[in-house]
PDB file of N, CA and C in Angstrom:
ATOM      1  N   UNK A   1      84.502 -30.504 -17.029  1.00  0.00           N
ATOM      2  CA  UNK A   1      84.214 -30.296 -18.428  1.00  0.00           C
ATOM      3  C   UNK A   1      83.571 -28.931 -18.666  1.00  0.00           C
ATOM      4  N   UNK A   2      82.521 -28.598 -17.889  1.00  0.00           N
ATOM      5  CA  UNK A   2      81.826 -27.327 -18.080  1.00  0.00           C
ATOM      6  C   UNK A   2      82.748 -26.150 -17.807  1.00  0.00           C
ATOM      7  N   UNK A   3      83.591 -26.302 -16.788  1.00  0.00           N
ATOM      8  CA  UNK A   3      84.512 -25.214 -16.439  1.00  0.00           C
ATOM      9  C   UNK A   3      85.490 -24.957 -17.580  1.00  0.00           C
ATOM     10  N   UNK A   4      86.035 -26.020 -18.167  1.00  0.00           N
ATOM     11  CA  UNK A   4      86.955 -25.856 -19.300  1.00  0.00           C
ATOM     12  C   UNK A   4      86.259 -25.187 -20.478  1.00  0.00           C
ATOM     13  N   UNK A   5      85.024 -25.579 -20.707  1.00  0.00           N
ATOM     14  CA  UNK A   5      84.252 -24.982 -21.800  1.00  0.00           C
ATOM     15  C   UNK A   5      84.033 -23.492 -21.545  1.00  0.00           C
ATOM     16  N   UNK A   6      83.673 -23.152 -20.317  1.00  0.00           N
ATOM     17  CA  UNK A   6      83.444 -21.739 -19.982  1.00  0.00           C
ATOM     18  C   UNK A   6      84.724 -20.931 -20.113  1.00  0.00           C
ATOM     19  N   UNK A   7      85.833 -21.470 -19.658  1.00  0.00           N
ATOM     20  CA  UNK A   7      87.121 -20.778 -19.756  1.00  0.00           C
ATOM     21  C   UNK A   7      87.495 -20.585 -21.225  1.00  0.00           C
ATOM     22  N   UNK A   8      87.299 -21.601 -22.037  1.00  0.00           N
ATOM     23  CA  UNK A   8      87.603 -21.500 -23.467  1.00  0.00           C
ATOM     24  C   UNK A   8      86.694 -20.477 -24.139  1.00  0.00           C
ATOM     25  N   UNK A   9      85.430 -20.443 -23.739  1.00  0.00           N
ATOM     26  CA  UNK A   9      84.477 -19.492 -24.304  1.00  0.00           C
ATOM     27  C   UNK A   9      84.911 -18.062 -24.003  1.00  0.00           C
ATOM     28  N   UNK A  10      85.262 -17.784 -22.765  1.00  0.00           N
ATOM     29  CA  UNK A  10      85.695 -16.438 -22.385  1.00  0.00           C
ATOM     30  C   UNK A  10      86.991 -16.079 -23.098  1.00  0.00           C
ATOM     31  N   UNK A  11      87.909 -17.001 -23.194  1.00  0.00           N
ATOM     32  CA  UNK A  11      89.176 -16.739 -23.889  1.00  0.00           C
ATOM     33  C   UNK A  11      88.931 -16.402 -25.356  1.00  0.00           C
ATOM     34  N   UNK A  12      88.022 -17.119 -25.979  1.00  0.00           N
ATOM     35  CA  UNK A  12      87.691 -16.858 -27.377  1.00  0.00           C
ATOM     36  C   UNK A  12      87.072 -15.467 -27.535  1.00  0.00           C
ATOM     37  N   UNK A  13      86.140 -15.138 -26.662  1.00  0.00           N
ATOM     38  CA  UNK A  13      85.506 -13.821 -26.714  1.00  0.00           C
ATOM     39  C   UNK A  13      86.531 -12.711 -26.496  1.00  0.00           C
ATOM     40  N   UNK A  14      87.456 -12.921 -25.559  1.00  0.00           N
ATOM     41  CA  UNK A  14      88.503 -11.927 -25.312  1.00  0.00           C
ATOM     42  C   UNK A  14      89.424 -11.778 -26.517  1.00  0.00           C
ATOM     43  N   UNK A  15      89.818 -12.880 -27.106  1.00  0.00           N
ATOM     44  CA  UNK A  15      90.784 -12.822 -28.211  1.00  0.00           C
ATOM     45  C   UNK A  15      90.203 -12.202 -29.475  1.00  0.00           C
ATOM     46  N   UNK A  16      88.882 -12.279 -29.620  1.00  0.00           N
ATOM     47  CA  UNK A  16      88.248 -11.711 -30.819  1.00  0.00           C
ATOM     48  C   UNK A  16      87.598 -10.357 -30.560  1.00  0.00           C
ATOM     49  N   UNK A  17      87.657  -9.899 -29.299  1.00  0.00           N
ATOM     50  CA  UNK A  17      87.044  -8.631 -28.896  1.00  0.00           C
ATOM     51  C   UNK A  17      85.539  -8.642 -29.165  1.00  0.00           C
ATOM     52  N   UNK A  18      84.939  -9.815 -29.031  1.00  0.00           N
ATOM     53  CA  UNK A  18      83.530 -10.006 -29.357  1.00  0.00           C
ATOM     54  C   UNK A  18      82.604  -9.077 -28.579  1.00  0.00           C
ATOM     55  N   UNK A  19      82.824  -8.962 -27.283  1.00  0.00           N
ATOM     56  CA  UNK A  19      81.902  -8.190 -26.450  1.00  0.00           C
ATOM     57  C   UNK A  19      81.893  -6.721 -26.867  1.00  0.00           C
ATOM     58  N   UNK A  20      83.057  -6.147 -27.130  1.00  0.00           N
ATOM     59  CA  UNK A  20      83.141  -4.751 -27.555  1.00  0.00           C
ATOM     60  C   UNK A  20      82.469  -4.549 -28.905  1.00  0.00           C
ATOM     61  N   UNK A  21      82.714  -5.451 -29.834  1.00  0.00           N
ATOM     62  CA  UNK A  21      82.110  -5.357 -31.164  1.00  0.00           C
ATOM     63  C   UNK A  21      80.599  -5.526 -31.070  1.00  0.00           C
ATOM     64  N   UNK A  22      80.160  -6.476 -30.274  1.00  0.00           N
ATOM     65  CA  UNK A  22      78.738  -6.739 -30.094  1.00  0.00           C
ATOM     66  C   UNK A  22      78.048  -5.518 -29.491  1.00  0.00           C
ATOM     67  N   UNK A  23      78.668  -4.921 -28.483  1.00  0.00           N
ATOM     68  CA  UNK A  23      78.086  -3.750 -27.851  1.00  0.00           C
ATOM     69  C   UNK A  23      77.976  -2.587 -28.842  1.00  0.00           C
ATOM     70  N   UNK A  24      79.021  -2.356 -29.620  1.00  0.00           N
ATOM     71  CA  UNK A  24      78.996  -1.267 -30.599  1.00  0.00           C
ATOM     72  C   UNK A  24      77.882  -1.488 -31.621  1.00  0.00           C
ATOM     73  N   UNK A  25      77.708  -2.723 -32.052  1.00  0.00           N
ATOM     74  CA  UNK A  25      76.639  -3.026 -33.008  1.00  0.00           C
ATOM     75  C   UNK A  25      75.269  -2.789 -32.385  1.00  0.00           C
ATOM     76  N   UNK A  26      75.095  -3.175 -31.127  1.00  0.00           N
ATOM     77  CA  UNK A  26      73.814  -2.961 -30.447  1.00  0.00           C
ATOM     78  C   UNK A  26      73.523  -1.475 -30.257  1.00  0.00           C
ATOM     79  N   UNK A  27      74.528  -0.707 -29.868  1.00  0.00           N
ATOM     80  CA  UNK A  27      74.347   0.738 -29.685  1.00  0.00           C
ATOM     81  C   UNK A  27      73.950   1.377 -31.012  1.00  0.00           C
ATOM     82  N   UNK A  28      74.618   1.010 -32.085  1.00  0.00           N
ATOM     83  CA  UNK A  28      74.291   1.546 -33.404  1.00  0.00           C
ATOM     84  C   UNK A  28      72.862   1.190 -33.795  1.00  0.00           C
ATOM     85  N   UNK A  29      72.495  -0.048 -33.595  1.00  0.00           N
ATOM     86  CA  UNK A  29      71.133  -0.498 -33.918  1.00  0.00           C
ATOM     87  C   UNK A  29      70.097   0.274 -33.101  1.00  0.00           C
ATOM     88  N   UNK A  30      70.343   0.436 -31.807  1.00  0.00           N
ATOM     89  CA  UNK A  30      69.399   1.141 -30.951  1.00  0.00           C
ATOM     90  C   UNK A  30      69.270   2.600 -31.357  1.00  0.00           C
ATOM     91  N   UNK A  31      70.375   3.240 -31.678  1.00  0.00           N
ATOM     92  CA  UNK A  31      70.322   4.639 -32.108  1.00  0.00           C
ATOM     93  C   UNK A  31      69.537   4.799 -33.407  1.00  0.00           C
ATOM     94  N   UNK A  32      69.770   3.894 -34.356  1.00  0.00           N
ATOM     95  CA  UNK A  32      69.026   3.960 -35.620  1.00  0.00           C
ATOM     96  C   UNK A  32      67.542   3.703 -35.398  1.00  0.00           C
ATOM     97  N   UNK A  33      67.226   2.768 -34.521  1.00  0.00           N
ATOM     98  CA  UNK A  33      65.825   2.467 -34.222  1.00  0.00           C
ATOM     99  C   UNK A  33      65.150   3.662 -33.567  1.00  0.00           C
ATOM    100  N   UNK A  34      65.808   4.274 -32.607  1.00  0.00           N
ATOM    101  CA  UNK A  34      65.248   5.451 -31.940  1.00  0.00           C
ATOM    102  C   UNK A  34      65.021   6.565 -32.948  1.00  0.00           C
ATOM    103  N   UNK A  35      65.987   6.797 -33.818  1.00  0.00           N
ATOM    104  CA  UNK A  35      65.854   7.869 -34.812  1.00  0.00           C
ATOM    105  C   UNK A  35      64.710   7.598 -35.779  1.00  0.00           C
ATOM    106  N   UNK A  36      64.577   6.367 -36.217  1.00  0.00           N
ATOM    107  CA  UNK A  36      63.549   6.060 -37.217  1.00  0.00           C
ATOM    108  C   UNK A  36      62.167   5.867 -36.612  1.00  0.00           C
ATOM    109  N   UNK A  37      62.086   5.638 -35.316  1.00  0.00           N
ATOM    110  CA  UNK A  37      60.792   5.370 -34.677  1.00  0.00           C
ATOM    111  C   UNK A  37      60.463   6.406 -33.608  1.00  0.00           C
ATOM    112  N   UNK A  38      61.041   7.597 -33.697  1.00  0.00           N
ATOM    113  CA  UNK A  38      60.857   8.587 -32.635  1.00  0.00           C
ATOM    114  C   UNK A  38      59.389   8.959 -32.446  1.00  0.00           C
ATOM    115  N   UNK A  39      58.608   9.041 -33.523  1.00  0.00           N
ATOM    116  CA  UNK A  39      57.183   9.364 -33.392  1.00  0.00           C
ATOM    117  C   UNK A  39      56.456   8.261 -32.622  1.00  0.00           C
ATOM    118  N   UNK A  40      56.750   7.008 -32.939  1.00  0.00           N
ATOM    119  CA  UNK A  40      56.128   5.879 -32.226  1.00  0.00           C
ATOM    120  C   UNK A  40      56.520   5.898 -30.755  1.00  0.00           C
ATOM    121  N   UNK A  41      57.790   6.161 -30.492  1.00  0.00           N
ATOM    122  CA  UNK A  41      58.271   6.197 -29.114  1.00  0.00           C
ATOM    123  C   UNK A  41      57.573   7.319 -28.355  1.00  0.00           C
ATOM    124  N   UNK A  42      57.395   8.467 -28.995  1.00  0.00           N
ATOM    125  CA  UNK A  42      56.690   9.582 -28.366  1.00  0.00           C
ATOM    126  C   UNK A  42      55.253   9.228 -28.015  1.00  0.00           C
ATOM    127  N   UNK A  43      54.566   8.561 -28.936  1.00  0.00           N
ATOM    128  CA  UNK A  43      53.186   8.142 -28.678  1.00  0.00           C
ATOM    129  C   UNK A  43      53.123   7.130 -27.532  1.00  0.00           C
ATOM    130  N   UNK A  44      54.077   6.217 -27.510  1.00  0.00           N
ATOM    131  CA  UNK A  44      54.128   5.238 -26.430  1.00  0.00           C
ATOM    132  C   UNK A  44      54.319   5.935 -25.089  1.00  0.00           C
ATOM    133  N   UNK A  45      55.238   6.892 -25.040  1.00  0.00           N
ATOM    134  CA  UNK A  45      55.495   7.622 -23.795  1.00  0.00           C
ATOM    135  C   UNK A  45      54.252   8.381 -23.341  1.00  0.00           C
ATOM    136  N   UNK A  46      53.535   8.990 -24.276  1.00  0.00           N
ATOM    137  CA  UNK A  46      52.303   9.702 -23.914  1.00  0.00           C
ATOM    138  C   UNK A  46      51.258   8.738 -23.356  1.00  0.00           C
ATOM    139  N   UNK A  47      51.099   7.595 -23.992  1.00  0.00           N
ATOM    140  CA  UNK A  47      50.132   6.600 -23.529  1.00  0.00           C
ATOM    141  C   UNK A  47      50.526   6.075 -22.152  1.00  0.00           C
ATOM    142  N   UNK A  48      51.803   5.835 -21.960  1.00  0.00           N
ATOM    143  CA  UNK A  48      52.277   5.351 -20.664  1.00  0.00           C
ATOM    144  C   UNK A  48      52.015   6.395 -19.579  1.00  0.00           C
ATOM    145  N   UNK A  49      52.292   7.642 -19.868  1.00  0.00           N
ATOM    146  CA  UNK A  49      52.038   8.712 -18.898  1.00  0.00           C
ATOM    147  C   UNK A  49      50.560   8.800 -18.553  1.00  0.00           C
ATOM    148  N   UNK A  50      49.702   8.642 -19.551  1.00  0.00           N
ATOM    149  CA  UNK A  50      48.256   8.675 -19.306  1.00  0.00           C
ATOM    150  C   UNK A  50      47.832   7.511 -18.420  1.00  0.00           C
ATOM    151  N   UNK A  51      48.368   6.314 -18.691  1.00  0.00           N
ATOM    152  CA  UNK A  51      48.026   5.147 -17.860  1.00  0.00           C
ATOM    153  C   UNK A  51      48.477   5.361 -16.420  1.00  0.00           C
ATOM    154  N   UNK A  52      49.676   5.887 -16.236  1.00  0.00           N
ATOM    155  CA  UNK A  52      50.170   6.134 -14.877  1.00  0.00           C
ATOM    156  C   UNK A  52      49.318   7.177 -14.165  1.00  0.00           C
ATOM    157  N   UNK A  53      48.963   8.240 -14.870  1.00  0.00           N
ATOM    158  CA  UNK A  53      48.125   9.279 -14.268  1.00  0.00           C
ATOM    159  C   UNK A  53      46.760   8.707 -13.885  1.00  0.00           C
ATOM    160  N   UNK A  54      46.181   7.894 -14.742  1.00  0.00           N
ATOM    161  CA  UNK A  54      44.890   7.265 -14.439  1.00  0.00           C
ATOM    162  C   UNK A  54      44.997   6.358 -13.220  1.00  0.00           C
ATOM    163  N   UNK A  55      46.052   5.588 -13.157  1.00  0.00           N
ATOM    164  CA  UNK A  55      46.257   4.698 -12.010  1.00  0.00           C
ATOM    165  C   UNK A  55      46.421   5.485 -10.726  1.00  0.00           C
ATOM    166  N   UNK A  56      47.192   6.562 -10.778  1.00  0.00           N
ATOM    167  CA  UNK A  56      47.370   7.385  -9.577  1.00  0.00           C
ATOM    168  C   UNK A  56      46.036   8.002  -9.146  1.00  0.00           C
ATOM    169  N   UNK A  57      45.247   8.434 -10.111  1.00  0.00           N
ATOM    170  CA  UNK A  57      43.957   9.040  -9.793  1.00  0.00           C
ATOM    171  C   UNK A  57      43.035   8.016  -9.128  1.00  0.00           C
ATOM    172  N   UNK A  58      43.014   6.801  -9.665  1.00  0.00           N
ATOM    173  CA  UNK A  58      42.174   5.747  -9.084  1.00  0.00           C
ATOM    174  C   UNK A  58      42.641   5.427  -7.668  1.00  0.00           C
ATOM    175  N   UNK A  59      43.941   5.284  -7.482  1.00  0.00           N
ATOM    176  CA  UNK A  59      44.459   4.948  -6.155  1.00  0.00           C
ATOM    177  C   UNK A  59      44.234   6.069  -5.149  1.00  0.00           C
ATOM    178  N   UNK A  60      44.230   7.293  -5.606  1.00  0.00           N
ATOM    179  CA  UNK A  60      44.028   8.433  -4.703  1.00  0.00           C
ATOM    180  C   UNK A  60      42.591   8.513  -4.202  1.00  0.00           C
ATOM    181  N   UNK A  61      41.654   7.898  -4.905  1.00  0.00           N
ATOM    182  CA  UNK A  61      40.250   7.966  -4.505  1.00  0.00           C
ATOM    183  C   UNK A  61      39.879   6.857  -3.524  1.00  0.00           C
ATOM    184  N   UNK A  62      40.777   5.988  -3.217  1.00  0.00           N
ATOM    185  CA  UNK A  62      40.464   4.868  -2.310  1.00  0.00           C
ATOM    186  C   UNK A  62      40.792   5.211  -0.892  1.00  0.00           C
TER     187      UNK A  62
END
């Protein structure tokens, strides 16, 4: 039963090109999010770099 369901699911996805459409929608969403939140992303990257540098400094003193 499960195998038939899985085969039917994949066939449906193939026939409707779901995976390609889904991927294109996700890429578009991610690009728009990056563009609209670039300042936030930059701040996050700076904070992450600071945390990593602090961790390396602490580990180097042991």
